[in-house]
CSV table of C-alpha atoms and ligand atoms in Angstrom, one decimal:
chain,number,residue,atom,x,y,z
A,4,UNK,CA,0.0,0.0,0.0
A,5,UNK,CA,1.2,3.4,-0.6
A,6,UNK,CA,1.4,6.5,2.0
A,7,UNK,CA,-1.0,8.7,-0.6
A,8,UNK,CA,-4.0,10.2,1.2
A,9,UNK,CA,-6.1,11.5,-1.7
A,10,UNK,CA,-8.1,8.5,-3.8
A,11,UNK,CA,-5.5,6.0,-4.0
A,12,UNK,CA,-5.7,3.5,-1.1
A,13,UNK,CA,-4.5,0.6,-3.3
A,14,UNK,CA,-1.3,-0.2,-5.1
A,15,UNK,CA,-0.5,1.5,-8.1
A,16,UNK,CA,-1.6,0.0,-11.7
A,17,UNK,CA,-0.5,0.9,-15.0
A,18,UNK,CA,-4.0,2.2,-15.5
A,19,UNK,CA,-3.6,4.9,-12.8
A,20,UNK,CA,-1.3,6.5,-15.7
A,21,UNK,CA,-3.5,6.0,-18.4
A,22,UNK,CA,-4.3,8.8,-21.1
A,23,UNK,CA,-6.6,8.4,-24.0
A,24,UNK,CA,-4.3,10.8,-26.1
A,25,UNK,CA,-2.4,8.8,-28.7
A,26,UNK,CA,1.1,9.0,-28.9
A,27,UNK,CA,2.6,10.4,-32.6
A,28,UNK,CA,6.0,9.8,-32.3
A,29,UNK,CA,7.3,8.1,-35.9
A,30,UNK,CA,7.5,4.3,-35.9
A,31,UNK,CA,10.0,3.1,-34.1
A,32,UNK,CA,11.0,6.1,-32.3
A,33,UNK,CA,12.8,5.3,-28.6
A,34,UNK,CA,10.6,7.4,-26.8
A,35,UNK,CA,7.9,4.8,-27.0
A,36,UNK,CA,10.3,2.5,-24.8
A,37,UNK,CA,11.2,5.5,-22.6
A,38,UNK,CA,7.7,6.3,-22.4
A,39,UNK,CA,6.7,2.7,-21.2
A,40,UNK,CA,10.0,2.4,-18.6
A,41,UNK,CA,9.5,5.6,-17.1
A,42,UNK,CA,5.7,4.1,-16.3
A,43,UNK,CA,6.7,1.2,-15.4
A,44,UNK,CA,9.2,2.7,-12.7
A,45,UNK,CA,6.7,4.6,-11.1
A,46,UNK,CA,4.4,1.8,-11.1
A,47,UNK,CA,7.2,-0.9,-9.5
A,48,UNK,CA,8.1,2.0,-6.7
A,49,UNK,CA,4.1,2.3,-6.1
A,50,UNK,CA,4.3,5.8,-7.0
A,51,UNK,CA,0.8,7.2,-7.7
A,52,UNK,CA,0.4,9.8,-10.2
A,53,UNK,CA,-0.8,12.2,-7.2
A,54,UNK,CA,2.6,12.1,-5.9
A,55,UNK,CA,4.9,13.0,-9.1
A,56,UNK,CA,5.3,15.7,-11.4
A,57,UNK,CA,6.3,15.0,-14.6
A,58,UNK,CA,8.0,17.8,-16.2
A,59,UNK,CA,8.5,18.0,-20.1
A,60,UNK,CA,11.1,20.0,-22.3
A,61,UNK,CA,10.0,21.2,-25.6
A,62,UNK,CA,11.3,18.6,-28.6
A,63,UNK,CA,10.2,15.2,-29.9
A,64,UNK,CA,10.2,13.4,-26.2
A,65,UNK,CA,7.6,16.6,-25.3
A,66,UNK,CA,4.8,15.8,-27.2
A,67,UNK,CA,4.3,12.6,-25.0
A,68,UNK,CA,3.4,15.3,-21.8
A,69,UNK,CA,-0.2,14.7,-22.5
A,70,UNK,CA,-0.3,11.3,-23.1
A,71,UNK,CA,0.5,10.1,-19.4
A,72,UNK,CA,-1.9,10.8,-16.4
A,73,UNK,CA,-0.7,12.5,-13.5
A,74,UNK,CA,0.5,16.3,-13.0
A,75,UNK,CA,2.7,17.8,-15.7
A,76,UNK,CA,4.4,20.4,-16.8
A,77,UNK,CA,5.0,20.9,-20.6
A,78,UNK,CA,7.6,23.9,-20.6
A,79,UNK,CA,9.4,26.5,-22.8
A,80,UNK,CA,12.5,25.0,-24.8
A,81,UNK,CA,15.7,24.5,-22.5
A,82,UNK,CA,13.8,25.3,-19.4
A,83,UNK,CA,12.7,22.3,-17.9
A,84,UNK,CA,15.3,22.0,-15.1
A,85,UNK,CA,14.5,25.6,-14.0
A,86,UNK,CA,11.3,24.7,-13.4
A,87,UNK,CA,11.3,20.9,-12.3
A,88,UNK,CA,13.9,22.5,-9.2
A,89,UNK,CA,11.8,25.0,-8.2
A,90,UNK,CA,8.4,22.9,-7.8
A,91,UNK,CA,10.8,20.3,-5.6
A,92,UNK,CA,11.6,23.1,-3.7
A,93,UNK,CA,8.7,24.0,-2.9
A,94,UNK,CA,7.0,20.4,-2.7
A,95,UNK,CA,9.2,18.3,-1.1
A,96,UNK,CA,6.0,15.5,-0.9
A,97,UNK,CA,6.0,15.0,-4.5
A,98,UNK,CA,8.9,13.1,-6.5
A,99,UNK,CA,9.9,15.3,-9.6
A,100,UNK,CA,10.4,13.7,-13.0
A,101,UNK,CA,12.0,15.6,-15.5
A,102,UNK,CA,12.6,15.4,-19.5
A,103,UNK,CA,15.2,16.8,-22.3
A,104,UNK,CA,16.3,16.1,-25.4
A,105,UNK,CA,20.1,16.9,-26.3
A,106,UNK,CA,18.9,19.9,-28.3
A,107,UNK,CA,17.4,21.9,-25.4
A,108,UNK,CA,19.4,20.7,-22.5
A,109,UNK,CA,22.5,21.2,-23.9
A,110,UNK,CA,22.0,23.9,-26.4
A,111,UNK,CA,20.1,26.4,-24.7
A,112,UNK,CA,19.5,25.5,-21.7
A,113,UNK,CA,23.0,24.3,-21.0
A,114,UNK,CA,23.2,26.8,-17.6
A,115,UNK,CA,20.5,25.0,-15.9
A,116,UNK,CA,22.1,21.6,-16.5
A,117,UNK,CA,25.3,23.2,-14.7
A,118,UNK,CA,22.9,24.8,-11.9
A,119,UNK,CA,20.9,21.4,-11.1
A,120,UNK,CA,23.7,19.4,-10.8
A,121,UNK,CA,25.6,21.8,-9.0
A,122,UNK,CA,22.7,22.9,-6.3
A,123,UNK,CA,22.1,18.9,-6.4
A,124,UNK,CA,18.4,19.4,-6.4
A,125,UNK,CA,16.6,16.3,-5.5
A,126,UNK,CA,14.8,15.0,-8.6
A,127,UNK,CA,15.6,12.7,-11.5
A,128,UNK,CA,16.4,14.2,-14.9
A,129,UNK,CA,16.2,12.4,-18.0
A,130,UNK,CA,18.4,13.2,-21.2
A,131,UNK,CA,16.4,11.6,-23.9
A,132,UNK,CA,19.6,11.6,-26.7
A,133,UNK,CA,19.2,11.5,-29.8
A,134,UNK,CA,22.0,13.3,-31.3
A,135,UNK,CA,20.2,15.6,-33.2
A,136,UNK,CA,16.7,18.3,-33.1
A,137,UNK,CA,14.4,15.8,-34.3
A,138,UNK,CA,11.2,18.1,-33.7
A,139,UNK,CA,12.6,20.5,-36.1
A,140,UNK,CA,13.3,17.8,-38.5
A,141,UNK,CA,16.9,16.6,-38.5
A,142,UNK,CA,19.0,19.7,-37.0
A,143,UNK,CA,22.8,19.1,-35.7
A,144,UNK,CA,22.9,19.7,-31.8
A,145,UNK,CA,26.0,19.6,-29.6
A,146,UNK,CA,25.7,16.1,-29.3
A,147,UNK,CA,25.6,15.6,-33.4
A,148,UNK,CA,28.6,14.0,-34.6
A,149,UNK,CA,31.3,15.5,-36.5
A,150,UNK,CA,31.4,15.6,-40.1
A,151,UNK,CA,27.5,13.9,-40.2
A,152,UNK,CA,25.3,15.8,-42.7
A,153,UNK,CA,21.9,16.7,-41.4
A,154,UNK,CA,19.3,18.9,-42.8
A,155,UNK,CA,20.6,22.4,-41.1
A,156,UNK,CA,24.2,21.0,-42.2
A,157,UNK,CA,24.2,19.5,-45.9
A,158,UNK,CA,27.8,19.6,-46.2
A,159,UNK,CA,28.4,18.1,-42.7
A,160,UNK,CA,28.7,19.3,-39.0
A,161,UNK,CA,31.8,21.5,-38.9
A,162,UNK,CA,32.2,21.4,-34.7
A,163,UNK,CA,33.1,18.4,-32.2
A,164,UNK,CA,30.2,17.1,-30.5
A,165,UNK,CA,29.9,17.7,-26.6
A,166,UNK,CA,30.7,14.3,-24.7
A,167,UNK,CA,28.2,14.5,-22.5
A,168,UNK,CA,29.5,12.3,-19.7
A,169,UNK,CA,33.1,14.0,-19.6
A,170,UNK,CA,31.1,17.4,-19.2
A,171,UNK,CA,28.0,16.4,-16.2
A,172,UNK,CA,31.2,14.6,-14.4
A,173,UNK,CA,33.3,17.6,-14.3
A,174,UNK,CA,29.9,19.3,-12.2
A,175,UNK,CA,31.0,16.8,-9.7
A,176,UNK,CA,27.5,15.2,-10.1
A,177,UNK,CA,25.6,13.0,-7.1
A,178,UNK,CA,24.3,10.1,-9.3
A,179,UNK,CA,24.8,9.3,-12.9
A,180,UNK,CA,23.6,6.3,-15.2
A,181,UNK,CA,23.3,5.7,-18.4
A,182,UNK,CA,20.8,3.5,-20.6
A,183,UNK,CA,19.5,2.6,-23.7
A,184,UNK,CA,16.1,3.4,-25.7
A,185,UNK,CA,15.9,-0.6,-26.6
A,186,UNK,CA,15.8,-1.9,-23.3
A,187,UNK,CA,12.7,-1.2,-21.5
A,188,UNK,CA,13.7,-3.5,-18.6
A,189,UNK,CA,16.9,-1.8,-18.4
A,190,UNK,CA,15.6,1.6,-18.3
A,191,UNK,CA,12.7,1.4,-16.0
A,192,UNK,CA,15.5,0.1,-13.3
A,193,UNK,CA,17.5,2.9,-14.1
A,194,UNK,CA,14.6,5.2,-13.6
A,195,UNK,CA,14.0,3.4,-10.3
A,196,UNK,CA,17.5,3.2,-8.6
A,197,UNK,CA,17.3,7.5,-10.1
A,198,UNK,CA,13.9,7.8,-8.1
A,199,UNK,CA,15.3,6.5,-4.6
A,200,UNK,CA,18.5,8.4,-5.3
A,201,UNK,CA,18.7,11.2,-2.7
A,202,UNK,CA,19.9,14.3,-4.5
A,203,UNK,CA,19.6,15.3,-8.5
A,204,UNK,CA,20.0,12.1,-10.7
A,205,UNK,CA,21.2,12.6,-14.3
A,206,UNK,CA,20.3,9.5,-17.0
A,207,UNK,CA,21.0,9.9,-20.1
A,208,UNK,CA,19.6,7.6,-22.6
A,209,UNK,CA,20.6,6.8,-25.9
A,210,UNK,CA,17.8,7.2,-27.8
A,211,UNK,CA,17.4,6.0,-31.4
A,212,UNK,CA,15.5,8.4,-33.9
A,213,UNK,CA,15.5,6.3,-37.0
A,214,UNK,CA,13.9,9.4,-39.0
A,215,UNK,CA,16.9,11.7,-39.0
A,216,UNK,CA,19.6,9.6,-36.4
A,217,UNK,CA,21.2,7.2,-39.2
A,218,UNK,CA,24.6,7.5,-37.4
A,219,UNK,CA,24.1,5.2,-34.5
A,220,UNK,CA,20.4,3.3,-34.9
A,221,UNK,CA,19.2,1.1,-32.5
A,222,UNK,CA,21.1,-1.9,-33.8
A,223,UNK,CA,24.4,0.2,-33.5
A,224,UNK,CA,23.5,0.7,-29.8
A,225,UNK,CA,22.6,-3.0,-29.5
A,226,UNK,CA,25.8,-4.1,-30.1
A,227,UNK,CA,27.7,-1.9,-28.2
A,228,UNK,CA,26.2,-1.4,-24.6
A,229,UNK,CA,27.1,-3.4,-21.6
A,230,UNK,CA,26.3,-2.4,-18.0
A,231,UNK,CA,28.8,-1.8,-15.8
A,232,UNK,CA,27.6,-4.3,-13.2
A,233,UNK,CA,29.0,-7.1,-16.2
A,234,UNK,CA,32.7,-5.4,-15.8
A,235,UNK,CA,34.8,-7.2,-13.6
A,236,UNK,CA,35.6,-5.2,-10.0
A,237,UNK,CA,33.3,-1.9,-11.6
A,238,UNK,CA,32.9,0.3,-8.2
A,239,UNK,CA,29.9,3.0,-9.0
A,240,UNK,CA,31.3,5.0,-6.0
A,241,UNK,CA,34.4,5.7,-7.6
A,242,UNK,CA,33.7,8.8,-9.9
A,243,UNK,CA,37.0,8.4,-11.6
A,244,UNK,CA,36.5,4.8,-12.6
A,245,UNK,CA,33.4,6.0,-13.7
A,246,UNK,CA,34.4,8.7,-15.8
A,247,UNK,CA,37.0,6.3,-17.4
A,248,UNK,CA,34.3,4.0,-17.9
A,249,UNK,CA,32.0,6.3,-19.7
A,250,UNK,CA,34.7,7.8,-21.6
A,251,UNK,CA,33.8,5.1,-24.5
A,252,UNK,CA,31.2,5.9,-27.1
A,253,UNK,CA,32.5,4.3,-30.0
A,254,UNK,CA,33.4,0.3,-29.2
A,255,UNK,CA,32.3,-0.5,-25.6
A,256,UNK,CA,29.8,1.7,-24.2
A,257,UNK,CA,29.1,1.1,-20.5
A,258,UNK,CA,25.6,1.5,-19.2
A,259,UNK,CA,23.9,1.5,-15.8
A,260,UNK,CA,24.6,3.2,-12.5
A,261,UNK,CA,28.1,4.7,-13.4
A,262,UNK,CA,28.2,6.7,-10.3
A,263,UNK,CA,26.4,7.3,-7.2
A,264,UNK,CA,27.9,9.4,-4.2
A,265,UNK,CA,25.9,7.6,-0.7
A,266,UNK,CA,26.9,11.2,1.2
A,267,UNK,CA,25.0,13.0,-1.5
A,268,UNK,CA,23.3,15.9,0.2
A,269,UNK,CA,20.4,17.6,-1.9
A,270,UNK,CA,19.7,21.3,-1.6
A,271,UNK,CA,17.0,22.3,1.1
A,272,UNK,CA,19.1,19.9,3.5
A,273,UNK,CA,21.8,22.5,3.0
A,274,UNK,CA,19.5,25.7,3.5
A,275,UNK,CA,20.4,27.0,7.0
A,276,UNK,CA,16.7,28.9,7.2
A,277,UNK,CA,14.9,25.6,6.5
A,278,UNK,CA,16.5,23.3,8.8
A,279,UNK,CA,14.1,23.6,11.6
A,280,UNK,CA,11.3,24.2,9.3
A,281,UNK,CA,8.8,21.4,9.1
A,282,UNK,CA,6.8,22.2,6.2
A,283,UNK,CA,7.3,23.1,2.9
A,284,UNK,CA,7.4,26.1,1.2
A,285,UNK,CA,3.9,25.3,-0.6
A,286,UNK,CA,2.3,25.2,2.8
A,287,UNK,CA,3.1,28.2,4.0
A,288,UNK,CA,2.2,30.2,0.1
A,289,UNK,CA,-1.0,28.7,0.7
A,290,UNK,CA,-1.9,30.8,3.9
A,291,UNK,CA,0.1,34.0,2.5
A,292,UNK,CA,-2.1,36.9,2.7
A,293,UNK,CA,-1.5,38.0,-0.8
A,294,UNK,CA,-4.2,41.2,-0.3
A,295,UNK,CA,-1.5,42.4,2.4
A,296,UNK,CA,1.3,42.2,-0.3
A,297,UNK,CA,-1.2,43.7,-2.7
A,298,UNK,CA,-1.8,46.7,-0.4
A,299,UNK,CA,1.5,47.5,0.0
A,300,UNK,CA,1.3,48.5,-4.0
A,301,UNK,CA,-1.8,50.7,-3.4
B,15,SF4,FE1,11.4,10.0,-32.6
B,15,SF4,FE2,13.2,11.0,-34.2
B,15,SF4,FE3,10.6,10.8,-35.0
B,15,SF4,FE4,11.4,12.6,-33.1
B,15,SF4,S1,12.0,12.6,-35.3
B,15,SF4,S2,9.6,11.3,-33.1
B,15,SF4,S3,12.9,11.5,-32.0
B,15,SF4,S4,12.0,9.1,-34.5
């Protein structure tokens, strides 16, 4: 049984997620899988849809925001972490989901990846990549290899891509894993470790896009991955081993929990003023007299 006290008395169910919008993704697109992980996380953790927010970046992965029950948030491009830190801030009940593509975490919202990580705010963040701005149609983002022509670049991508890993390690990061769009299994316990994780979890999964990715499809990935907990003596609390270890994204790419830190301490348990504060910052909006502040402009 779960701790909710709204309508749910009983264990979670795949149904308590349901939407009746139909998801448009093109066939074969990894978002279905992350889609159906992310679900199935919430449902193995008996997480009720009363309890999460689900927060949504603009691109491809975005236009699945209304296709999943619960509370979500469907926000401007890039902007997602601003917002996703802020509500678990302020709601320290609820457990905060949130959603990029490479494009708009990377590209321009880059600054909020560095401020997340580095305030270690305590939700899970999801990098859906697909090495390129699928929504717009086949555009090079930092993640776009070298040399690969896409639509915005016909005669190939002039600049080196961002290595992801190399650059969320250098934030001295709390947790970090790493999965793939064709495993379902795998992800959802990815998503799950991320959701017990105490401080800001960053996943990135590779995600194919066979409409404009036709540098590393799914098959490429397939034959490529292997979790870390298959490498002899791995240890996920080392962050250097780890960084070695996801160094790789050409011949052996390692997958799963690279890197958790078990002293990871997330932000409002490092707020002096909030220490001895019981509630959360949502309570106490809620009984604000906002017709005192409004006097105060009259
Ligand atoms: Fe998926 Fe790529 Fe199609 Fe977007 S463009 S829906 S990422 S396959």
């Amino acid at each position: 049984m779960n701790t909710c006290d709204c309508h749910h008395k009983t264990d979670v169910r795949f149904s308590d997620y349901y939407s009746e919008n139909i998801l448009t993704w093109c066939t074969n697109c990894g978002n279905y899988g992350i889609q159906a992980a992310i679900k199935r996380a919430l449902v193995a953790e008996n997480i009720p849809p009363c309890r999460t927010l689900l927060c949504f970046d603009v691109g491809c992965h975005g236009n699945g925001a209304d296709k999943i029950g619960g509370y979500r948030f469907h926000g401007i491009h890039g902007r997602v972490l601003a917002f996703a830190c802020g509500a678990s801030v302020a709601n320290r009940k609820i457990k905060v989901i949130a959603f990029g593509g490479d494009g708009g975490t990377l590209g321009e919202g880059i600054n909020h990846l560095v401020s997340a990580i580095r305030g270690n705010y305590d939700i899970t963040f999801v990098l859906h990549n697909n090495l390129n701005y699928g929504l717009t149609t086949g555009q090079a983002s930092a993640t776009t290899k070298s040399g690969i022509k896409m639509n915005s670049s016909p005669d190939g991508v002039t600049s080196d891509p961002i290595h992801v890993m190399n650059f969320v390690f250098s934030l001295n990061p709390s947790f970090v894993a790493r999965t793939f769009s064709g495993d379902v299994k795998h992800m959802s316990g990815i998503f799950q470790e991320s959701i017990k994780h105490n401080g800001f979890s960053f996943i990135e999964v590779l995600q194919s896009c066979p409409s404009y990715n036709h540098m590393t499809p799914h098959q490429w990935y397939q034959s490529r991955v292997k979790d870390v907990t298959q490498m002899s003596g791995y240890n996920f609390r080392d962050i250097k081993a780890a960084r070695q270890a996801a160094e790789d994204l050409e011949v052996q790419i390692a997958i799963g929990v690279l890197y958790q830190n078990s002293k990871s301490v997330p932000f409002m348990q490092r707020q002096a003023n909030r220490l001895k504060v019981s509630g959360d910052l949502v309570d106490e909006v809620k009984v604000f007299p906002t017709e005192k502040l409004f006097d105060t402009f009259r």
